[in-house]
PDB file of C-alpha atoms in Angstrom:
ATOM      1  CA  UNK A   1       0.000   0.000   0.000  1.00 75.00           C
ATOM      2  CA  UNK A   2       1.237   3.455  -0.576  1.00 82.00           C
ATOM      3  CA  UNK A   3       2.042   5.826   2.094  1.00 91.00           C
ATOM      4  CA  UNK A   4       2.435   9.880   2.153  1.00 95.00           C
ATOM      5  CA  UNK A   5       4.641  11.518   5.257  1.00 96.00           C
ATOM      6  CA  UNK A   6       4.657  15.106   5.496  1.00 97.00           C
ATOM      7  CA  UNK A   7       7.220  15.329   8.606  1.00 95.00           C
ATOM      8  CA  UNK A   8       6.551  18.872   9.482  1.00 95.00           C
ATOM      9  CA  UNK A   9       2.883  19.250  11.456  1.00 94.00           C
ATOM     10  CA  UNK A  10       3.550  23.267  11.847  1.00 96.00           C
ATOM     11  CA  UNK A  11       5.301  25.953  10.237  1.00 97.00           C
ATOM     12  CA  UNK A  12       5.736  29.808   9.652  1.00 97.00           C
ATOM     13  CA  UNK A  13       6.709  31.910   7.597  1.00 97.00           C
ATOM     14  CA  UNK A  14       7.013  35.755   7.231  1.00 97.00           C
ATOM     15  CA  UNK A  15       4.892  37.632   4.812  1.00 97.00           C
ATOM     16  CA  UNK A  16       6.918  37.814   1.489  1.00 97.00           C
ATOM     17  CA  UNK A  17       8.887  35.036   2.173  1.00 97.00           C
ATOM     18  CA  UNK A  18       9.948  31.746   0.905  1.00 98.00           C
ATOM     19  CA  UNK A  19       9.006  28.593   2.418  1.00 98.00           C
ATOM     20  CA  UNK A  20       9.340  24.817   1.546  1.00 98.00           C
ATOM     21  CA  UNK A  21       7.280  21.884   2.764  1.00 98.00           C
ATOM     22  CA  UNK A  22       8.525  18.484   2.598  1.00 98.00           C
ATOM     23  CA  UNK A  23       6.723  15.384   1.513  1.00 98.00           C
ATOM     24  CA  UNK A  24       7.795  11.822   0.745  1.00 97.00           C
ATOM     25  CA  UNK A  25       5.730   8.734  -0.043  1.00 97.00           C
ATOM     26  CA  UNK A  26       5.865   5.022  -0.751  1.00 94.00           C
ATOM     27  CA  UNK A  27       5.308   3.258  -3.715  1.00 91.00           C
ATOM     28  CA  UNK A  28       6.422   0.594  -6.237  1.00 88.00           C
ATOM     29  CA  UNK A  29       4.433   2.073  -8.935  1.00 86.00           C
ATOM     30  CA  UNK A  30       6.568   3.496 -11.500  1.00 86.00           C
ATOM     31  CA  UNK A  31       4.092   5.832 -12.948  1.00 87.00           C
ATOM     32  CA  UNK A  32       2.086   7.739 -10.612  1.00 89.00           C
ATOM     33  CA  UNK A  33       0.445  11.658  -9.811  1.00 90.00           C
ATOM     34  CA  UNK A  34       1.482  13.396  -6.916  1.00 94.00           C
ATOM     35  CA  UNK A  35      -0.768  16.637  -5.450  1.00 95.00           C
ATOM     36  CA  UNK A  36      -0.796  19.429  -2.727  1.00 97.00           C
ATOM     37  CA  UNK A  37      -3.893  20.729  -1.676  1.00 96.00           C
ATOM     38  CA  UNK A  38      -4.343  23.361   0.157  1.00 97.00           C
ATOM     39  CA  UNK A  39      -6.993  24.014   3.025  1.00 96.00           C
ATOM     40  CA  UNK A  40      -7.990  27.113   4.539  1.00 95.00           C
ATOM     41  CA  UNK A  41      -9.871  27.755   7.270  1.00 91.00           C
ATOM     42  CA  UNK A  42     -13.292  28.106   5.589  1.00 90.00           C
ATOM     43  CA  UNK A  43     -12.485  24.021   5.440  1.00 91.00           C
ATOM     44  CA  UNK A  44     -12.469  23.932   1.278  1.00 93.00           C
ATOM     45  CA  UNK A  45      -9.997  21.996   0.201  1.00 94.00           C
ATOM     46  CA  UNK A  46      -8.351  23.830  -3.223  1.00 94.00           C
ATOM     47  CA  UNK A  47      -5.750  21.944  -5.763  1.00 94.00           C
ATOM     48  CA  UNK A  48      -2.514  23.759  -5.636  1.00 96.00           C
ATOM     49  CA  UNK A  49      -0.145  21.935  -7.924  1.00 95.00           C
ATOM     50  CA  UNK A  50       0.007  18.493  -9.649  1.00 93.00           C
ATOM     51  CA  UNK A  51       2.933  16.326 -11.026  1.00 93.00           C
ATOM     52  CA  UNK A  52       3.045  13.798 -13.144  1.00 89.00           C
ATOM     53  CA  UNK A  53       5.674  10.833 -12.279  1.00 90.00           C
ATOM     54  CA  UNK A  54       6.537  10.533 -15.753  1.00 88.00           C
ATOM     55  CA  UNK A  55       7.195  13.945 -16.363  1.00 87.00           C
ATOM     56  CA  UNK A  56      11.028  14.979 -15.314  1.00 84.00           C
ATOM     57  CA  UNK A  57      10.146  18.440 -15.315  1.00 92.00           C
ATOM     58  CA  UNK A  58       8.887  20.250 -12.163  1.00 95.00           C
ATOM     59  CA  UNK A  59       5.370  21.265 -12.174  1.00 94.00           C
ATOM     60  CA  UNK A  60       4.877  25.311 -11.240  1.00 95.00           C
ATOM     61  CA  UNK A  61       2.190  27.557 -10.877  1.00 94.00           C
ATOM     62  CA  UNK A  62       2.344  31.092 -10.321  1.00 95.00           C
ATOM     63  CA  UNK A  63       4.551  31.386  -6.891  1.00 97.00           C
ATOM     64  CA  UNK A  64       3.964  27.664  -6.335  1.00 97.00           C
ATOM     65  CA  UNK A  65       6.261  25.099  -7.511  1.00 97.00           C
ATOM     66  CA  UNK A  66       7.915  21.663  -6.562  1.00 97.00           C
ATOM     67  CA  UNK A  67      10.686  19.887  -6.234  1.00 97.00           C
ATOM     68  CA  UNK A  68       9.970  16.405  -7.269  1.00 96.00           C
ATOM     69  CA  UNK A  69      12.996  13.796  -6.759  1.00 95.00           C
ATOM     70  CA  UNK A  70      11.501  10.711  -8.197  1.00 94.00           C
ATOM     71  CA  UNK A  71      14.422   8.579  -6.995  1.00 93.00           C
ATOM     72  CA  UNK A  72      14.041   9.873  -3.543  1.00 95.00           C
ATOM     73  CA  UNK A  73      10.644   9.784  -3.046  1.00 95.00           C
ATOM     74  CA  UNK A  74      10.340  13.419  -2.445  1.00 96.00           C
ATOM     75  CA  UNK A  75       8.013  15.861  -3.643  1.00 97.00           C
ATOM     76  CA  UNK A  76       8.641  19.396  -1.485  1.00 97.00           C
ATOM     77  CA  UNK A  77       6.117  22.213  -2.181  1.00 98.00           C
ATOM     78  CA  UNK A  78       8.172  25.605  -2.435  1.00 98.00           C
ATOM     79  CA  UNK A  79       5.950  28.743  -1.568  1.00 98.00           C
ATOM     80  CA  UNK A  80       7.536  32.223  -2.850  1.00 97.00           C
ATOM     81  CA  UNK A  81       6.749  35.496  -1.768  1.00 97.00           C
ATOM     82  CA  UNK A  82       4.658  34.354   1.189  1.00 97.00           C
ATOM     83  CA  UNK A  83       0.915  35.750   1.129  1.00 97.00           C
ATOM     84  CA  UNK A  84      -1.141  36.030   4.055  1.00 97.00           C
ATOM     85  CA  UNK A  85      -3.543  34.075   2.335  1.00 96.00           C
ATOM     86  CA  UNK A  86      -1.517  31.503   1.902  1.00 97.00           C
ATOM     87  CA  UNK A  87      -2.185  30.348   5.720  1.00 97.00           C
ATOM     88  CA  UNK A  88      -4.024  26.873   5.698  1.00 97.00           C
ATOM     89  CA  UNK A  89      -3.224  23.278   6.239  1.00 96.00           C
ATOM     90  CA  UNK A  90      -1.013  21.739   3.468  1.00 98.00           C
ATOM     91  CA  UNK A  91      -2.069  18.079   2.217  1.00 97.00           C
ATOM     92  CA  UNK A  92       0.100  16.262  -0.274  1.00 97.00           C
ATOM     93  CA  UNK A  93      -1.213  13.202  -1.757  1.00 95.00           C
ATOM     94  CA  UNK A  94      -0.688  10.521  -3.962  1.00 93.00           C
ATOM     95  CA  UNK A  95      -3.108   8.563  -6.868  1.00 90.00           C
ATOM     96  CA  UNK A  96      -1.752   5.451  -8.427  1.00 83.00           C
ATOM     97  CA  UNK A  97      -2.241   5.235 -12.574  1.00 75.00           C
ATOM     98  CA  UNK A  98      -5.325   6.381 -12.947  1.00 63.00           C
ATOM     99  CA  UNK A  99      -7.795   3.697 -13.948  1.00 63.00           C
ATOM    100  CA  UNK A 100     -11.336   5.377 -13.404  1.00 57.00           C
ATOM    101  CA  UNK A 101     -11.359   4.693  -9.664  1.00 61.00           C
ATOM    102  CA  UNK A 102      -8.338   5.463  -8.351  1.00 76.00           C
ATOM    103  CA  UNK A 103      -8.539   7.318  -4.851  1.00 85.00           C
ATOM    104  CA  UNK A 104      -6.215   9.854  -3.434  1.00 90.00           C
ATOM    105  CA  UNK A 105      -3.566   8.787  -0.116  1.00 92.00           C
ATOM    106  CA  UNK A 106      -3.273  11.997   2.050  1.00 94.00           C
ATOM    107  CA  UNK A 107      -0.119  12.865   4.355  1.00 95.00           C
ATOM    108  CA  UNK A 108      -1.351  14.183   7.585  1.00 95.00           C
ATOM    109  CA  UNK A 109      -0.436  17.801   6.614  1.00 95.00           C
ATOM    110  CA  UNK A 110       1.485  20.704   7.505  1.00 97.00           C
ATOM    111  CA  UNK A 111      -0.320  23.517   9.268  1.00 96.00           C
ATOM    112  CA  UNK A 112       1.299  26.959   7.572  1.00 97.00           C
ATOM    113  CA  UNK A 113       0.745  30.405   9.190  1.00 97.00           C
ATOM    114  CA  UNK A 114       2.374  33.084   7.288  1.00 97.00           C
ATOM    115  CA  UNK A 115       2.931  35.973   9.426  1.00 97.00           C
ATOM    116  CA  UNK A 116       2.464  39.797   8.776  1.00 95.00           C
TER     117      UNK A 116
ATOM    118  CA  UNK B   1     -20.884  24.831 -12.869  1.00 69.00           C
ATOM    119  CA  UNK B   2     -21.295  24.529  -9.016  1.00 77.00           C
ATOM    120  CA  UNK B   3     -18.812  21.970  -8.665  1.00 92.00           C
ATOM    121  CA  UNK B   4     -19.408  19.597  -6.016  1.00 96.00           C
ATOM    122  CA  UNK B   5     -21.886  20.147  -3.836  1.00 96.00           C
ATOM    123  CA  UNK B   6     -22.764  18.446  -0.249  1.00 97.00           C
ATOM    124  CA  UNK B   7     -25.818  19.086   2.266  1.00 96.00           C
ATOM    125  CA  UNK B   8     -26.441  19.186   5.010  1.00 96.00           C
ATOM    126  CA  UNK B   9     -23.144  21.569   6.076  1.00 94.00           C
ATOM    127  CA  UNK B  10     -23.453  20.644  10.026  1.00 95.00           C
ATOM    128  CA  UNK B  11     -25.293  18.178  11.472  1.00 96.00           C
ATOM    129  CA  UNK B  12     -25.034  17.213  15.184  1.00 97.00           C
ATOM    130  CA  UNK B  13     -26.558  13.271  16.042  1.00 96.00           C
ATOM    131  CA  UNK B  14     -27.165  11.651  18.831  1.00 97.00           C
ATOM    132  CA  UNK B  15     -25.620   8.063  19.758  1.00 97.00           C
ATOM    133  CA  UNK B  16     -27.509   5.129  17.480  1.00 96.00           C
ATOM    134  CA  UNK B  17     -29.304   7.850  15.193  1.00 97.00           C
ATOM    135  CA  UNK B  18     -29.669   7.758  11.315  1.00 96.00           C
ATOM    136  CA  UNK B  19     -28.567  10.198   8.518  1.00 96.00           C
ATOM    137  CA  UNK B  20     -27.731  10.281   5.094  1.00 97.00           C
ATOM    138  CA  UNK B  21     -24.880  12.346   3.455  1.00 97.00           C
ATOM    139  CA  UNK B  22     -25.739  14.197   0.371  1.00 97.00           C
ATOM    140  CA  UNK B  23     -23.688  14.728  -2.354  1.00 97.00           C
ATOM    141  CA  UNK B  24     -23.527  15.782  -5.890  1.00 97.00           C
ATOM    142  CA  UNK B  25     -21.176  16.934  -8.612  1.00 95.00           C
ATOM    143  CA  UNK B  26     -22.422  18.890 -12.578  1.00 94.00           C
ATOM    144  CA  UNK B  27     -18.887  18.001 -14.398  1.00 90.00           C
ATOM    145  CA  UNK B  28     -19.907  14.481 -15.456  1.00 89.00           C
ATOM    146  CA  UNK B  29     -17.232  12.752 -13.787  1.00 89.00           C
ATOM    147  CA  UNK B  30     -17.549   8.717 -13.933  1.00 88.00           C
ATOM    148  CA  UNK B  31     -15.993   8.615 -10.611  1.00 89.00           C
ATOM    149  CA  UNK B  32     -16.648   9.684  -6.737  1.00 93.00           C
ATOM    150  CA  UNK B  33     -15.312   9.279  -3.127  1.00 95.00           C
ATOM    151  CA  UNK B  34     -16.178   9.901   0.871  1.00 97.00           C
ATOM    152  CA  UNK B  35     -13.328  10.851   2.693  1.00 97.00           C
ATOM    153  CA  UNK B  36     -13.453  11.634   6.139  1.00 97.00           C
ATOM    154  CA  UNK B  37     -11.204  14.008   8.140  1.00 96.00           C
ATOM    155  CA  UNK B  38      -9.998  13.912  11.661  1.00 93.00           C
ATOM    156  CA  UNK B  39      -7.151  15.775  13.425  1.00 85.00           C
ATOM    157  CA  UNK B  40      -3.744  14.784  12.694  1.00 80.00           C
ATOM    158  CA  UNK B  41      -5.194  12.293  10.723  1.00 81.00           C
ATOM    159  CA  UNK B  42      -5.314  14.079   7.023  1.00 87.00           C
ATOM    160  CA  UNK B  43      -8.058  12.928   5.386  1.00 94.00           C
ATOM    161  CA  UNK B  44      -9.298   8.840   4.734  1.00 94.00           C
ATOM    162  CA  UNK B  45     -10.921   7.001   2.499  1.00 94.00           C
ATOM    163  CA  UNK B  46     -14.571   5.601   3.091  1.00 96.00           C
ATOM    164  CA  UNK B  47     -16.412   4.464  -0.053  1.00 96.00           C
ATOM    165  CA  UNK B  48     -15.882   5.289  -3.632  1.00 93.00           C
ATOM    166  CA  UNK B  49     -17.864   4.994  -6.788  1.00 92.00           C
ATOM    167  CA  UNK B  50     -15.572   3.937 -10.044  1.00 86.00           C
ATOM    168  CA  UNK B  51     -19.198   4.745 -12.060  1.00 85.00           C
ATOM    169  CA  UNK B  52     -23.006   4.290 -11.791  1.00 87.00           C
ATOM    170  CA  UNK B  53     -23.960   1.057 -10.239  1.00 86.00           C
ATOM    171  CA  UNK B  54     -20.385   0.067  -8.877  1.00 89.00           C
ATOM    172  CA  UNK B  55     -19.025   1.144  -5.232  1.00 93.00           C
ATOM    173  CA  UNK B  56     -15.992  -0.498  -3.073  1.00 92.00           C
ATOM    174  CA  UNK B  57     -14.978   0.070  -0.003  1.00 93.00           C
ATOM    175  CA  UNK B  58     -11.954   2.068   1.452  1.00 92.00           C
ATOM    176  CA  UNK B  59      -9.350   2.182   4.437  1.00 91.00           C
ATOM    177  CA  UNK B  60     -12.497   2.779   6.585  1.00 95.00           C
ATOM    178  CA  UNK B  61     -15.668   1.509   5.758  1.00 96.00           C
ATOM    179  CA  UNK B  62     -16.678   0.402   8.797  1.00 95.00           C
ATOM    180  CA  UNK B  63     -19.995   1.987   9.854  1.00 95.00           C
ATOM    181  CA  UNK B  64     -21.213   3.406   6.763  1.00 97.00           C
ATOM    182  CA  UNK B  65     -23.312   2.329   3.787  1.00 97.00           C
ATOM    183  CA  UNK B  66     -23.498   4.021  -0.115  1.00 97.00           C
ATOM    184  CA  UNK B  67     -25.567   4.232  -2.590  1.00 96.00           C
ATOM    185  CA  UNK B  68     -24.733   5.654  -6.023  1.00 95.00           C
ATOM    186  CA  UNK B  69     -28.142   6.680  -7.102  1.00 86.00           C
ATOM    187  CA  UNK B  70     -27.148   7.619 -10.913  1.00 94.00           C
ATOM    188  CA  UNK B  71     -23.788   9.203 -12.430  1.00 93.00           C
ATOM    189  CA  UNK B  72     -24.411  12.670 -10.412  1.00 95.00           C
ATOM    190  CA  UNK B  73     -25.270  11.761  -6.515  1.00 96.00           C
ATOM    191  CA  UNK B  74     -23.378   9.775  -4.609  1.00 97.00           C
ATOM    192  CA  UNK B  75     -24.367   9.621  -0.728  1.00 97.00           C
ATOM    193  CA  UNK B  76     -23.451   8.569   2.493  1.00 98.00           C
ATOM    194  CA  UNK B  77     -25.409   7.129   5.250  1.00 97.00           C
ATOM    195  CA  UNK B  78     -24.394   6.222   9.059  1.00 96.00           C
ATOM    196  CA  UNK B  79     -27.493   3.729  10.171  1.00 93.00           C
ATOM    197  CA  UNK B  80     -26.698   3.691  13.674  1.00 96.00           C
ATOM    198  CA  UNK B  81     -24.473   6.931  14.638  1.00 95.00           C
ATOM    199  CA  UNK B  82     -21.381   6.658  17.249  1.00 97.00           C
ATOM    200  CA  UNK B  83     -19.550   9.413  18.697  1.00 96.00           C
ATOM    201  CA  UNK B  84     -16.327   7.843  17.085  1.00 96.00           C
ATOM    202  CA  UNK B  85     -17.826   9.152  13.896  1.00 97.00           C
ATOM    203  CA  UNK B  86     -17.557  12.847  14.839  1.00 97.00           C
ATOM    204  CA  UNK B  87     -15.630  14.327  12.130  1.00 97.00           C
ATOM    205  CA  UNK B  88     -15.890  16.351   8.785  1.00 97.00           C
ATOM    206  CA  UNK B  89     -16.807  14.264   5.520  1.00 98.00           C
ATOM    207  CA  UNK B  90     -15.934  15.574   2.411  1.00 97.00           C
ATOM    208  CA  UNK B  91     -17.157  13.906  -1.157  1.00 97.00           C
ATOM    209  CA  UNK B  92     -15.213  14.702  -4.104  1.00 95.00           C
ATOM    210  CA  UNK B  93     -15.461  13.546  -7.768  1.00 92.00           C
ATOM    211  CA  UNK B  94     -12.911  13.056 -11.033  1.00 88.00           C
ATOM    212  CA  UNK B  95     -13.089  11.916 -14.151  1.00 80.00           C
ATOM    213  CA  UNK B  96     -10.573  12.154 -17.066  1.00 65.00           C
ATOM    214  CA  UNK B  97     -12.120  15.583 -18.415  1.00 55.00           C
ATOM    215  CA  UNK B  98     -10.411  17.291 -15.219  1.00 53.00           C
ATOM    216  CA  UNK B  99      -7.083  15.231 -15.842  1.00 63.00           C
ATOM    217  CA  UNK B 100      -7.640  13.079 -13.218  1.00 71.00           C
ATOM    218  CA  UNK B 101      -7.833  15.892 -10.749  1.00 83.00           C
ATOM    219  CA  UNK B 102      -9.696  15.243  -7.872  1.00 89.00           C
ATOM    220  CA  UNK B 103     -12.563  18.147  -7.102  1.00 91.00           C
ATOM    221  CA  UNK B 104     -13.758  18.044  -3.623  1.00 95.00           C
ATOM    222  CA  UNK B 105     -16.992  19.784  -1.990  1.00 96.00           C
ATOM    223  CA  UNK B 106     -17.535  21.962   0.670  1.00 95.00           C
ATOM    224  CA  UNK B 107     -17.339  19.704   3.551  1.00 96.00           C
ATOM    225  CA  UNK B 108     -19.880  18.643   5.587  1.00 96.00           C
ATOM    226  CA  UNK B 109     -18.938  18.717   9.516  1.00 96.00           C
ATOM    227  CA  UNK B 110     -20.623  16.113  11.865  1.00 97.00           C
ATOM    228  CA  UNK B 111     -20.940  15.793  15.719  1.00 96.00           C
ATOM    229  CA  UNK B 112     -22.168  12.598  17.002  1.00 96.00           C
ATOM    230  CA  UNK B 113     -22.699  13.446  20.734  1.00 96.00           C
TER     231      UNK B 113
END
């Protein structure tokens, strides 16, 4: 079974900052899709960024981007120029090939406050 | 589009009630899920739907019964509430028009007292 660890429960970061959450996972798949999702506290939970396995390049959008080490396991979110509406609870997550019914495996988050 | 949508938002139960989950999605996506979310616990798998007329159990099924009424709705229902079921259920659907992205509704929080 796969397995998502996201090692850091809280972090902070000062308004116009960068900051990096960490994320690794289990798998023997060889082709997969990694995601973060972000979750404010109005409880909606909002796609940030997704990566293909396949793909060598690092997925970006905007002032979010990743740092995807296949090899490793690792697939770090990188937050630039820290927002204040940024703050919410990080979830990375895996999905196997997709086949039509393939569900999502959550880490347990990282709580980010970015601070004024 | 609205997206996913869920009713009720909150619900509070008391021990050995009934209720059914609500949810429905307008992007035509073949596939939906329950997840449930607990503190520290990220959010787990309950039921999902591959398409109309299939469902299959996740990491914790336990408890809770589905029924995927046609390709929109997909709901949840607890036939005998417990207080261990206190958390905040979220459905969420894909399909491969949305590139396999996962689209989640509002959330629906529940108290079990």
């Amino acid at each position: 079974a796969q397995t998502v660890t996201q090692s850091q429960p809280e972090m902070s970061v000062q308004e116009a900052e960068t900051v990096t959450l960490s994320c690794t996972y289990d798998t023997s798949e060889s082709n997969y899709y990694l995601f973060w999702y972000k979750q404010p506290p109005s409880r909606q939970m909002i796609l940030v960024i997704r990566q293909e396995a396949y793909k060598q390049q690092n997925a970006t959008e905007n002032r979010f981007s990743v740092n995807f080490q296949k090899a490793a396991k690792s697939f770090s979110l990188k937050i630039s120029d820290s927002q204040l509406g940024d703050t919410a609870m990080y979830f990375c997550a895996f999905m196997k090939p997709y086949s039509g019914n393939t569900p999502l495996v959550f880490g347990k988050g990282t709580r980010l406050s970015v601070i004024a | 589009n609205a997206g996913v949508t869920q009713t009720p938002k909150f619900q509070v139960l008391k021990t050995g009630q009934s209720m059914t989950l609500q949810c429905a999605q307008d992007m035509n996506h073949n596939s939906m899920y329950w997840y449930r979310q607990d503190p520290g616990m990220g959010l787990r798998l309950i039921y999902y739907s591959a398409s109309e007329g299939t469902t299959d159990k996740g990491e914790v099924p336990n408890g809770y019964n589905v029924s995927r009424l046609n390709k929109r709705e997909f709901s949840l229902r607890l036939e005998s509430a417990a207080p261990s079921q206190t958390s905040v259920y979220f459905c969420a659907s894909s399909g491969t028009s949305g590139r396999n992205t996962q689209y989640f509704g509002p959330g629906t929080r529940l108290t079990v007292l």
